Amino acid sequence: MIPITARKKVTLQRLHALSQERIPITVFTAYDYPTGLRSEKHDIDICLVGDSLAQVALGYDSTTRLTLDEMIHHCKAVSRGAKTPFLVADMPFGTYHGGIDATVRNAVRLVREGGVEAVKMEGGPEIADTVSRLTSLGIPVMSHVGLLPQRHTALSGYRVQGRDASTAYSVLKSAKVLQDAGAFAIVLEAIPHQLAGFITQALRIPTIGIGAGPACSGQVLVHDDAVGVWSGHKAKF
């Protein structure tokens, strides 16, 4: 009888190795203990407690309604089920806009109380100093460029970004600045496939795509989309 070898804990080093070896990185969203267990049982690399839980789990009309306390509550539940994947949590809207010191306190709560290993933040060069500070304190940061759902009102909806030369360059510049600030990976959401491929080739860190084509280092799959139970708005991208 061949012994079953337990899967090793996914680390930042492992994620970097997957990217270098061009092995797709799997990212799956989870919101509670059962979905955390699904991530554990299906060999997911990154388990993301996304702020999309505001809509799919709590019934809010926007991710911007989610509070830090609510996010921590759900992170605790996911962390009990997802032991092997690298566990990342979205920083809710407003929790990283009140200055670096306040952001550090909020990120520390997600790590200490929520049990996550890293945080994800939306934005470009304007959050670079914050990314650098968190990274220097030992809190890994996943960045997020392209379509920024927390800013959907300012963007007039959930629209594909980077369609012309100017905005494409802006997305590329943001990705490079955030990489240099210390981000360990960058989510590329709703940008043209060719642009996503170009950015992936230009960076040293993994890119994770959401509606950005197959050239990224990995892809995010939202739990409710994967199991076919989401009945709300479905993005065209």
PDB file of C-alpha atoms in Angstrom:
ATOM      1  CA  MET A   1       0.000   0.000   0.000  1.00  0.00           C
ATOM      2  CA  ILE A   2       1.415   3.374  -1.046  1.00  0.00           C
ATOM      3  CA  PRO A   3       1.360   5.898   1.834  1.00  0.00           C
ATOM      4  CA  ILE A   4      -0.493   9.138   1.228  1.00  0.00           C
ATOM      5  CA  THR A   5       1.812  12.134   1.577  1.00  0.00           C
ATOM      6  CA  ALA A   6       0.269  15.162   3.229  1.00  0.00           C
ATOM      7  CA  ARG A   7       0.374  18.294   1.114  1.00  0.00           C
ATOM      8  CA  LYS A   8       2.856  20.874   2.336  1.00  0.00           C
ATOM      9  CA  LYS A   9       1.780  24.316   3.501  1.00  0.00           C
ATOM     10  CA  VAL A  10       1.770  26.827   0.642  1.00  0.00           C
ATOM     11  CA  THR A  11       4.258  29.636   1.283  1.00  0.00           C
ATOM     12  CA  LEU A  12       5.360  32.782  -0.532  1.00  0.00           C
ATOM     13  CA  GLN A  13       8.416  30.862  -1.707  1.00  0.00           C
ATOM     14  CA  ARG A  14       6.162  28.159  -3.157  1.00  0.00           C
ATOM     15  CA  LEU A  15       4.012  30.718  -4.982  1.00  0.00           C
ATOM     16  CA  HIS A  16       7.098  32.338  -6.474  1.00  0.00           C
ATOM     17  CA  ALA A  17       8.381  28.931  -7.583  1.00  0.00           C
ATOM     18  CA  LEU A  18       5.065  28.105  -9.265  1.00  0.00           C
ATOM     19  CA  SER A  19       5.225  31.397 -11.143  1.00  0.00           C
ATOM     20  CA  GLN A  20       8.828  30.848 -12.245  1.00  0.00           C
ATOM     21  CA  GLU A  21       8.019  27.331 -13.406  1.00  0.00           C
ATOM     22  CA  ARG A  22       4.901  28.606 -15.240  1.00  0.00           C
ATOM     23  CA  ILE A  23       2.649  26.327 -13.243  1.00  0.00           C
ATOM     24  CA  PRO A  24      -0.778  28.017 -12.900  1.00  0.00           C
ATOM     25  CA  ILE A  25      -1.530  29.325  -9.406  1.00  0.00           C
ATOM     26  CA  THR A  26      -5.019  28.463  -8.204  1.00  0.00           C
ATOM     27  CA  VAL A  27      -6.945  31.068  -6.200  1.00  0.00           C
ATOM     28  CA  PHE A  28     -10.348  30.294  -4.711  1.00  0.00           C
ATOM     29  CA  THR A  29     -12.566  32.590  -2.662  1.00  0.00           C
ATOM     30  CA  ALA A  30     -13.967  31.390   0.652  1.00  0.00           C
ATOM     31  CA  TYR A  31     -16.291  33.027   3.152  1.00  0.00           C
ATOM     32  CA  ASP A  32     -16.886  30.506   5.933  1.00  0.00           C
ATOM     33  CA  TYR A  33     -15.727  27.183   7.376  1.00  0.00           C
ATOM     34  CA  PRO A  34     -17.320  24.949   4.678  1.00  0.00           C
ATOM     35  CA  THR A  35     -15.813  26.951   1.806  1.00  0.00           C
ATOM     36  CA  GLY A  36     -12.482  27.025   3.632  1.00  0.00           C
ATOM     37  CA  LEU A  37     -12.629  23.222   3.813  1.00  0.00           C
ATOM     38  CA  ARG A  38     -13.292  23.048   0.059  1.00  0.00           C
ATOM     39  CA  SER A  39     -10.122  25.040  -0.548  1.00  0.00           C
ATOM     40  CA  GLU A  40      -8.234  22.635   1.703  1.00  0.00           C
ATOM     41  CA  LYS A  41      -9.570  19.484   0.078  1.00  0.00           C
ATOM     42  CA  HIS A  42      -9.033  20.559  -3.531  1.00  0.00           C
ATOM     43  CA  ASP A  43      -5.365  21.585  -3.320  1.00  0.00           C
ATOM     44  CA  ILE A  44      -5.941  25.324  -3.774  1.00  0.00           C
ATOM     45  CA  ASP A  45      -2.777  27.450  -3.648  1.00  0.00           C
ATOM     46  CA  ILE A  46      -4.284  30.707  -2.373  1.00  0.00           C
ATOM     47  CA  CYS A  47      -7.512  30.933  -0.409  1.00  0.00           C
ATOM     48  CA  LEU A  48      -8.880  34.477  -0.669  1.00  0.00           C
ATOM     49  CA  VAL A  49     -11.420  35.796   1.803  1.00  0.00           C
ATOM     50  CA  GLY A  50     -12.718  38.364  -0.651  1.00  0.00           C
ATOM     51  CA  ASP A  51     -14.799  41.385   0.156  1.00  0.00           C
ATOM     52  CA  SER A  52     -17.265  39.958  -2.359  1.00  0.00           C
ATOM     53  CA  LEU A  53     -18.630  38.175   0.720  1.00  0.00           C
ATOM     54  CA  ALA A  54     -20.499  41.431   1.313  1.00  0.00           C
ATOM     55  CA  GLN A  55     -22.774  40.509  -1.575  1.00  0.00           C
ATOM     56  CA  VAL A  56     -22.668  36.725  -1.816  1.00  0.00           C
ATOM     57  CA  ALA A  57     -22.758  35.956   1.923  1.00  0.00           C
ATOM     58  CA  LEU A  58     -24.271  39.003   3.612  1.00  0.00           C
ATOM     59  CA  GLY A  59     -26.678  40.338   0.990  1.00  0.00           C
ATOM     60  CA  TYR A  60     -25.239  43.837   0.744  1.00  0.00           C
ATOM     61  CA  ASP A  61     -25.558  45.704  -2.536  1.00  0.00           C
ATOM     62  CA  SER A  62     -21.858  46.608  -2.669  1.00  0.00           C
ATOM     63  CA  THR A  63     -18.500  45.518  -1.283  1.00  0.00           C
ATOM     64  CA  THR A  64     -18.136  48.990   0.222  1.00  0.00           C
ATOM     65  CA  ARG A  65     -20.715  48.129   2.906  1.00  0.00           C
ATOM     66  CA  LEU A  66     -18.474  45.495   4.523  1.00  0.00           C
ATOM     67  CA  THR A  67     -16.905  46.393   7.878  1.00  0.00           C
ATOM     68  CA  LEU A  68     -13.586  45.281   9.315  1.00  0.00           C
ATOM     69  CA  ASP A  69     -15.288  43.417  12.169  1.00  0.00           C
ATOM     70  CA  GLU A  70     -17.435  41.497   9.687  1.00  0.00           C
ATOM     71  CA  MET A  71     -14.377  40.594   7.614  1.00  0.00           C
ATOM     72  CA  ILE A  72     -12.485  39.383  10.676  1.00  0.00           C
ATOM     73  CA  HIS A  73     -15.448  37.216  11.699  1.00  0.00           C
ATOM     74  CA  HIS A  74     -15.459  35.477   8.308  1.00  0.00           C
ATOM     75  CA  CYS A  75     -11.657  35.171   8.195  1.00  0.00           C
ATOM     76  CA  LYS A  76     -11.725  33.307  11.502  1.00  0.00           C
ATOM     77  CA  ALA A  77     -14.179  30.767  10.095  1.00  0.00           C
ATOM     78  CA  VAL A  78     -12.241  30.273   6.848  1.00  0.00           C
ATOM     79  CA  SER A  79      -8.930  29.878   8.688  1.00  0.00           C
ATOM     80  CA  ARG A  80     -10.352  26.954  10.658  1.00  0.00           C
ATOM     81  CA  GLY A  81     -10.989  25.070   7.426  1.00  0.00           C
ATOM     82  CA  ALA A  82      -8.194  26.200   5.081  1.00  0.00           C
ATOM     83  CA  LYS A  83      -4.933  25.119   6.699  1.00  0.00           C
ATOM     84  CA  THR A  84      -2.723  24.386   3.704  1.00  0.00           C
ATOM     85  CA  PRO A  85      -3.527  27.175   1.197  1.00  0.00           C
ATOM     86  CA  PHE A  86      -1.875  30.575   1.637  1.00  0.00           C
ATOM     87  CA  LEU A  87      -4.628  32.618   3.281  1.00  0.00           C
ATOM     88  CA  VAL A  88      -5.248  36.179   2.077  1.00  0.00           C
ATOM     89  CA  ALA A  89      -7.964  38.657   3.073  1.00  0.00           C
ATOM     90  CA  ASP A  90      -9.239  41.747   1.320  1.00  0.00           C
ATOM     91  CA  MET A  91      -8.887  44.887   3.391  1.00  0.00           C
ATOM     92  CA  PRO A  92     -12.423  46.329   3.391  1.00  0.00           C
ATOM     93  CA  PHE A  93     -13.174  49.703   1.889  1.00  0.00           C
ATOM     94  CA  GLY A  94     -12.034  52.521   4.175  1.00  0.00           C
ATOM     95  CA  THR A  95      -9.672  50.413   6.281  1.00  0.00           C
ATOM     96  CA  TYR A  96      -6.520  51.501   4.435  1.00  0.00           C
ATOM     97  CA  HIS A  97      -7.370  55.087   3.511  1.00  0.00           C
ATOM     98  CA  GLY A  98      -6.999  56.795   6.892  1.00  0.00           C
ATOM     99  CA  GLY A  99      -3.221  56.960   7.044  1.00  0.00           C
ATOM    100  CA  ILE A 100      -0.453  54.390   7.301  1.00  0.00           C
ATOM    101  CA  ASP A 101      -0.623  53.935  11.084  1.00  0.00           C
ATOM    102  CA  ALA A 102      -4.358  53.229  11.004  1.00  0.00           C
ATOM    103  CA  THR A 103      -3.854  50.832   8.100  1.00  0.00           C
ATOM    104  CA  VAL A 104      -1.176  48.948  10.027  1.00  0.00           C
ATOM    105  CA  ARG A 105      -3.518  48.547  12.998  1.00  0.00           C
ATOM    106  CA  ASN A 106      -6.282  47.216  10.760  1.00  0.00           C
ATOM    107  CA  ALA A 107      -3.967  44.817   8.936  1.00  0.00           C
ATOM    108  CA  VAL A 108      -2.579  43.540  12.231  1.00  0.00           C
ATOM    109  CA  ARG A 109      -6.138  42.778  13.379  1.00  0.00           C
ATOM    110  CA  LEU A 110      -6.777  40.737  10.240  1.00  0.00           C
ATOM    111  CA  VAL A 111      -3.609  38.729  10.868  1.00  0.00           C
ATOM    112  CA  ARG A 112      -3.874  38.362  14.644  1.00  0.00           C
ATOM    113  CA  GLU A 113      -7.644  38.027  15.070  1.00  0.00           C
ATOM    114  CA  GLY A 114      -8.656  36.786  11.635  1.00  0.00           C
ATOM    115  CA  GLY A 115      -5.842  34.284  11.243  1.00  0.00           C
ATOM    116  CA  VAL A 116      -4.853  35.344   7.720  1.00  0.00           C
ATOM    117  CA  GLU A 117      -1.310  35.413   6.379  1.00  0.00           C
ATOM    118  CA  ALA A 118      -1.531  38.363   4.004  1.00  0.00           C
ATOM    119  CA  VAL A 119      -3.821  41.216   3.004  1.00  0.00           C
ATOM    120  CA  LYS A 120      -5.020  42.458  -0.374  1.00  0.00           C
ATOM    121  CA  MET A 121      -5.451  46.136  -1.234  1.00  0.00           C
ATOM    122  CA  GLU A 122      -6.856  47.869  -4.308  1.00  0.00           C
ATOM    123  CA  GLY A 123      -5.072  50.845  -5.796  1.00  0.00           C
ATOM    124  CA  GLY A 124      -2.008  52.160  -7.597  1.00  0.00           C
ATOM    125  CA  PRO A 125       0.919  54.429  -6.704  1.00  0.00           C
ATOM    126  CA  GLU A 126      -1.187  56.163  -4.049  1.00  0.00           C
ATOM    127  CA  ILE A 127      -0.967  53.068  -1.811  1.00  0.00           C
ATOM    128  CA  ALA A 128       2.691  52.244  -2.524  1.00  0.00           C
ATOM    129  CA  ASP A 129       3.973  53.721   0.748  1.00  0.00           C
ATOM    130  CA  THR A 130       1.395  51.707   2.672  1.00  0.00           C
ATOM    131  CA  VAL A 131       2.379  48.499   0.859  1.00  0.00           C
ATOM    132  CA  SER A 132       6.020  49.190   1.677  1.00  0.00           C
ATOM    133  CA  ARG A 133       5.272  49.810   5.357  1.00  0.00           C
ATOM    134  CA  LEU A 134       3.171  46.676   5.796  1.00  0.00           C
ATOM    135  CA  THR A 135       5.752  44.554   4.006  1.00  0.00           C
ATOM    136  CA  SER A 136       8.550  45.957   6.187  1.00  0.00           C
ATOM    137  CA  LEU A 137       6.563  44.897   9.257  1.00  0.00           C
ATOM    138  CA  GLY A 138       6.175  41.349   8.006  1.00  0.00           C
ATOM    139  CA  ILE A 139       2.652  41.543   6.618  1.00  0.00           C
ATOM    140  CA  PRO A 140       2.697  40.386   2.977  1.00  0.00           C
ATOM    141  CA  VAL A 141       0.550  42.392   0.566  1.00  0.00           C
ATOM    142  CA  MET A 142      -1.232  41.293  -2.580  1.00  0.00           C
ATOM    143  CA  SER A 143      -1.998  44.319  -4.743  1.00  0.00           C
ATOM    144  CA  HIS A 144      -4.945  44.775  -7.106  1.00  0.00           C
ATOM    145  CA  VAL A 145      -4.992  46.942 -10.251  1.00  0.00           C
ATOM    146  CA  GLY A 146      -7.205  47.384 -13.303  1.00  0.00           C
ATOM    147  CA  LEU A 147     -10.861  47.382 -12.341  1.00  0.00           C
ATOM    148  CA  LEU A 148     -11.118  48.326  -8.663  1.00  0.00           C
ATOM    149  CA  PRO A 149     -14.530  47.153  -7.394  1.00  0.00           C
ATOM    150  CA  GLN A 150     -14.320  49.269  -4.239  1.00  0.00           C
ATOM    151  CA  ARG A 151     -14.237  52.325  -6.536  1.00  0.00           C
ATOM    152  CA  HIS A 152     -17.003  51.212  -8.894  1.00  0.00           C
ATOM    153  CA  THR A 153     -19.017  54.378  -8.289  1.00  0.00           C
ATOM    154  CA  ALA A 154     -16.114  56.619  -9.338  1.00  0.00           C
ATOM    155  CA  LEU A 155     -15.512  54.358 -12.347  1.00  0.00           C
ATOM    156  CA  SER A 156     -19.184  54.544 -13.407  1.00  0.00           C
ATOM    157  CA  GLY A 157     -19.668  50.835 -12.936  1.00  0.00           C
ATOM    158  CA  TYR A 158     -17.747  47.628 -13.443  1.00  0.00           C
ATOM    159  CA  ARG A 159     -15.993  48.425 -16.714  1.00  0.00           C
ATOM    160  CA  VAL A 160     -12.980  46.946 -18.451  1.00  0.00           C
ATOM    161  CA  GLN A 161      -9.908  49.108 -17.827  1.00  0.00           C
ATOM    162  CA  GLY A 162      -6.797  49.755 -19.940  1.00  0.00           C
ATOM    163  CA  ARG A 163      -8.446  49.722 -23.341  1.00  0.00           C
ATOM    164  CA  ASP A 164      -6.454  52.652 -24.760  1.00  0.00           C
ATOM    165  CA  ALA A 165      -2.731  53.418 -24.687  1.00  0.00           C
ATOM    166  CA  SER A 166      -2.953  55.957 -21.863  1.00  0.00           C
ATOM    167  CA  THR A 167      -4.967  53.854 -19.429  1.00  0.00           C
ATOM    168  CA  ALA A 168      -3.029  50.695 -20.363  1.00  0.00           C
ATOM    169  CA  TYR A 169       0.212  52.455 -19.487  1.00  0.00           C
ATOM    170  CA  SER A 170      -1.326  53.610 -16.217  1.00  0.00           C
ATOM    171  CA  VAL A 171      -2.192  50.017 -15.248  1.00  0.00           C
ATOM    172  CA  LEU A 172       1.314  48.843 -16.178  1.00  0.00           C
ATOM    173  CA  LYS A 173       2.929  51.683 -14.225  1.00  0.00           C
ATOM    174  CA  SER A 174       0.790  50.918 -11.170  1.00  0.00           C
ATOM    175  CA  ALA A 175       1.779  47.253 -11.284  1.00  0.00           C
ATOM    176  CA  LYS A 176       5.485  48.085 -11.462  1.00  0.00           C
ATOM    177  CA  VAL A 177       5.302  50.644  -8.645  1.00  0.00           C
ATOM    178  CA  LEU A 178       3.480  48.192  -6.384  1.00  0.00           C
ATOM    179  CA  GLN A 179       5.962  45.431  -7.192  1.00  0.00           C
ATOM    180  CA  ASP A 180       8.800  47.768  -6.233  1.00  0.00           C
ATOM    181  CA  ALA A 181       6.950  48.667  -3.030  1.00  0.00           C
ATOM    182  CA  GLY A 182       7.081  45.020  -1.993  1.00  0.00           C
ATOM    183  CA  ALA A 183       3.817  43.396  -3.129  1.00  0.00           C
ATOM    184  CA  PHE A 184       4.247  39.624  -3.431  1.00  0.00           C
ATOM    185  CA  ALA A 185       1.614  39.307  -6.183  1.00  0.00           C
ATOM    186  CA  ILE A 186      -0.762  41.497  -8.152  1.00  0.00           C
ATOM    187  CA  VAL A 187      -4.359  40.884  -9.147  1.00  0.00           C
ATOM    188  CA  LEU A 188      -5.177  42.084 -12.661  1.00  0.00           C
ATOM    189  CA  GLU A 189      -8.919  42.557 -12.996  1.00  0.00           C
ATOM    190  CA  ALA A 190     -10.892  43.255 -16.155  1.00  0.00           C
ATOM    191  CA  ILE A 191      -8.105  44.394 -18.450  1.00  0.00           C
ATOM    192  CA  PRO A 192      -7.453  43.319 -22.077  1.00  0.00           C
ATOM    193  CA  HIS A 193      -5.834  39.898 -22.363  1.00  0.00           C
ATOM    194  CA  GLN A 194      -2.884  41.235 -24.351  1.00  0.00           C
ATOM    195  CA  LEU A 195      -2.169  43.875 -21.698  1.00  0.00           C
ATOM    196  CA  ALA A 196      -2.351  41.275 -18.920  1.00  0.00           C
ATOM    197  CA  GLY A 197       0.142  39.101 -20.768  1.00  0.00           C
ATOM    198  CA  PHE A 198       2.500  42.029 -21.272  1.00  0.00           C
ATOM    199  CA  ILE A 199       2.340  42.996 -17.589  1.00  0.00           C
ATOM    200  CA  THR A 200       2.905  39.380 -16.525  1.00  0.00           C
ATOM    201  CA  GLN A 201       6.046  39.243 -18.648  1.00  0.00           C
ATOM    202  CA  ALA A 202       7.252  42.606 -17.329  1.00  0.00           C
ATOM    203  CA  LEU A 203       6.980  41.731 -13.635  1.00  0.00           C
ATOM    204  CA  ARG A 204       9.087  39.540 -11.341  1.00  0.00           C
ATOM    205  CA  ILE A 205       6.110  38.630  -9.153  1.00  0.00           C
ATOM    206  CA  PRO A 206       3.034  36.510  -9.968  1.00  0.00           C
ATOM    207  CA  THR A 207      -0.047  38.039 -11.568  1.00  0.00           C
ATOM    208  CA  ILE A 208      -3.490  36.711 -10.695  1.00  0.00           C
ATOM    209  CA  GLY A 209      -6.202  37.286 -13.253  1.00  0.00           C
ATOM    210  CA  ILE A 210      -9.882  38.055 -12.895  1.00  0.00           C
ATOM    211  CA  GLY A 211     -11.306  38.460 -16.382  1.00  0.00           C
ATOM    212  CA  ALA A 212      -7.819  39.207 -17.699  1.00  0.00           C
ATOM    213  CA  GLY A 213      -7.141  36.216 -19.914  1.00  0.00           C
ATOM    214  CA  PRO A 214      -5.022  33.054 -19.719  1.00  0.00           C
ATOM    215  CA  ALA A 215      -1.559  34.653 -19.730  1.00  0.00           C
ATOM    216  CA  CYS A 216      -1.580  35.522 -16.019  1.00  0.00           C
ATOM    217  CA  SER A 217       0.363  33.430 -13.494  1.00  0.00           C
ATOM    218  CA  GLY A 218      -2.907  32.275 -11.947  1.00  0.00           C
ATOM    219  CA  GLN A 219      -6.650  32.810 -11.893  1.00  0.00           C
ATOM    220  CA  VAL A 220      -9.225  33.698  -9.240  1.00  0.00           C
ATOM    221  CA  LEU A 221     -12.398  31.647  -9.125  1.00  0.00           C
ATOM    222  CA  VAL A 222     -15.254  32.936  -6.992  1.00  0.00           C
ATOM    223  CA  HIS A 223     -16.850  30.135  -4.986  1.00  0.00           C
ATOM    224  CA  ASP A 224     -20.458  30.944  -5.897  1.00  0.00           C
ATOM    225  CA  ASP A 225     -19.566  31.109  -9.590  1.00  0.00           C
ATOM    226  CA  ALA A 226     -17.737  27.783  -9.374  1.00  0.00           C
ATOM    227  CA  VAL A 227     -20.687  25.935  -7.862  1.00  0.00           C
ATOM    228  CA  GLY A 228     -23.267  27.820  -9.927  1.00  0.00           C
ATOM    229  CA  VAL A 229     -25.319  29.322  -7.115  1.00  0.00           C
ATOM    230  CA  TRP A 230     -24.774  33.057  -7.703  1.00  0.00           C
ATOM    231  CA  SER A 231     -27.995  34.644  -8.986  1.00  0.00           C
ATOM    232  CA  GLY A 232     -26.907  38.267  -8.912  1.00  0.00           C
ATOM    233  CA  HIS A 233     -25.224  40.443 -11.541  1.00  0.00           C
ATOM    234  CA  LYS A 234     -22.718  38.547 -13.711  1.00  0.00           C
ATOM    235  CA  ALA A 235     -19.863  40.550 -15.187  1.00  0.00           C
ATOM    236  CA  LYS A 236     -19.482  40.410 -18.979  1.00  0.00           C
ATOM    237  CA  PHE A 237     -15.729  39.972 -18.691  1.00  0.00           C
TER     238      PHE A 237
END
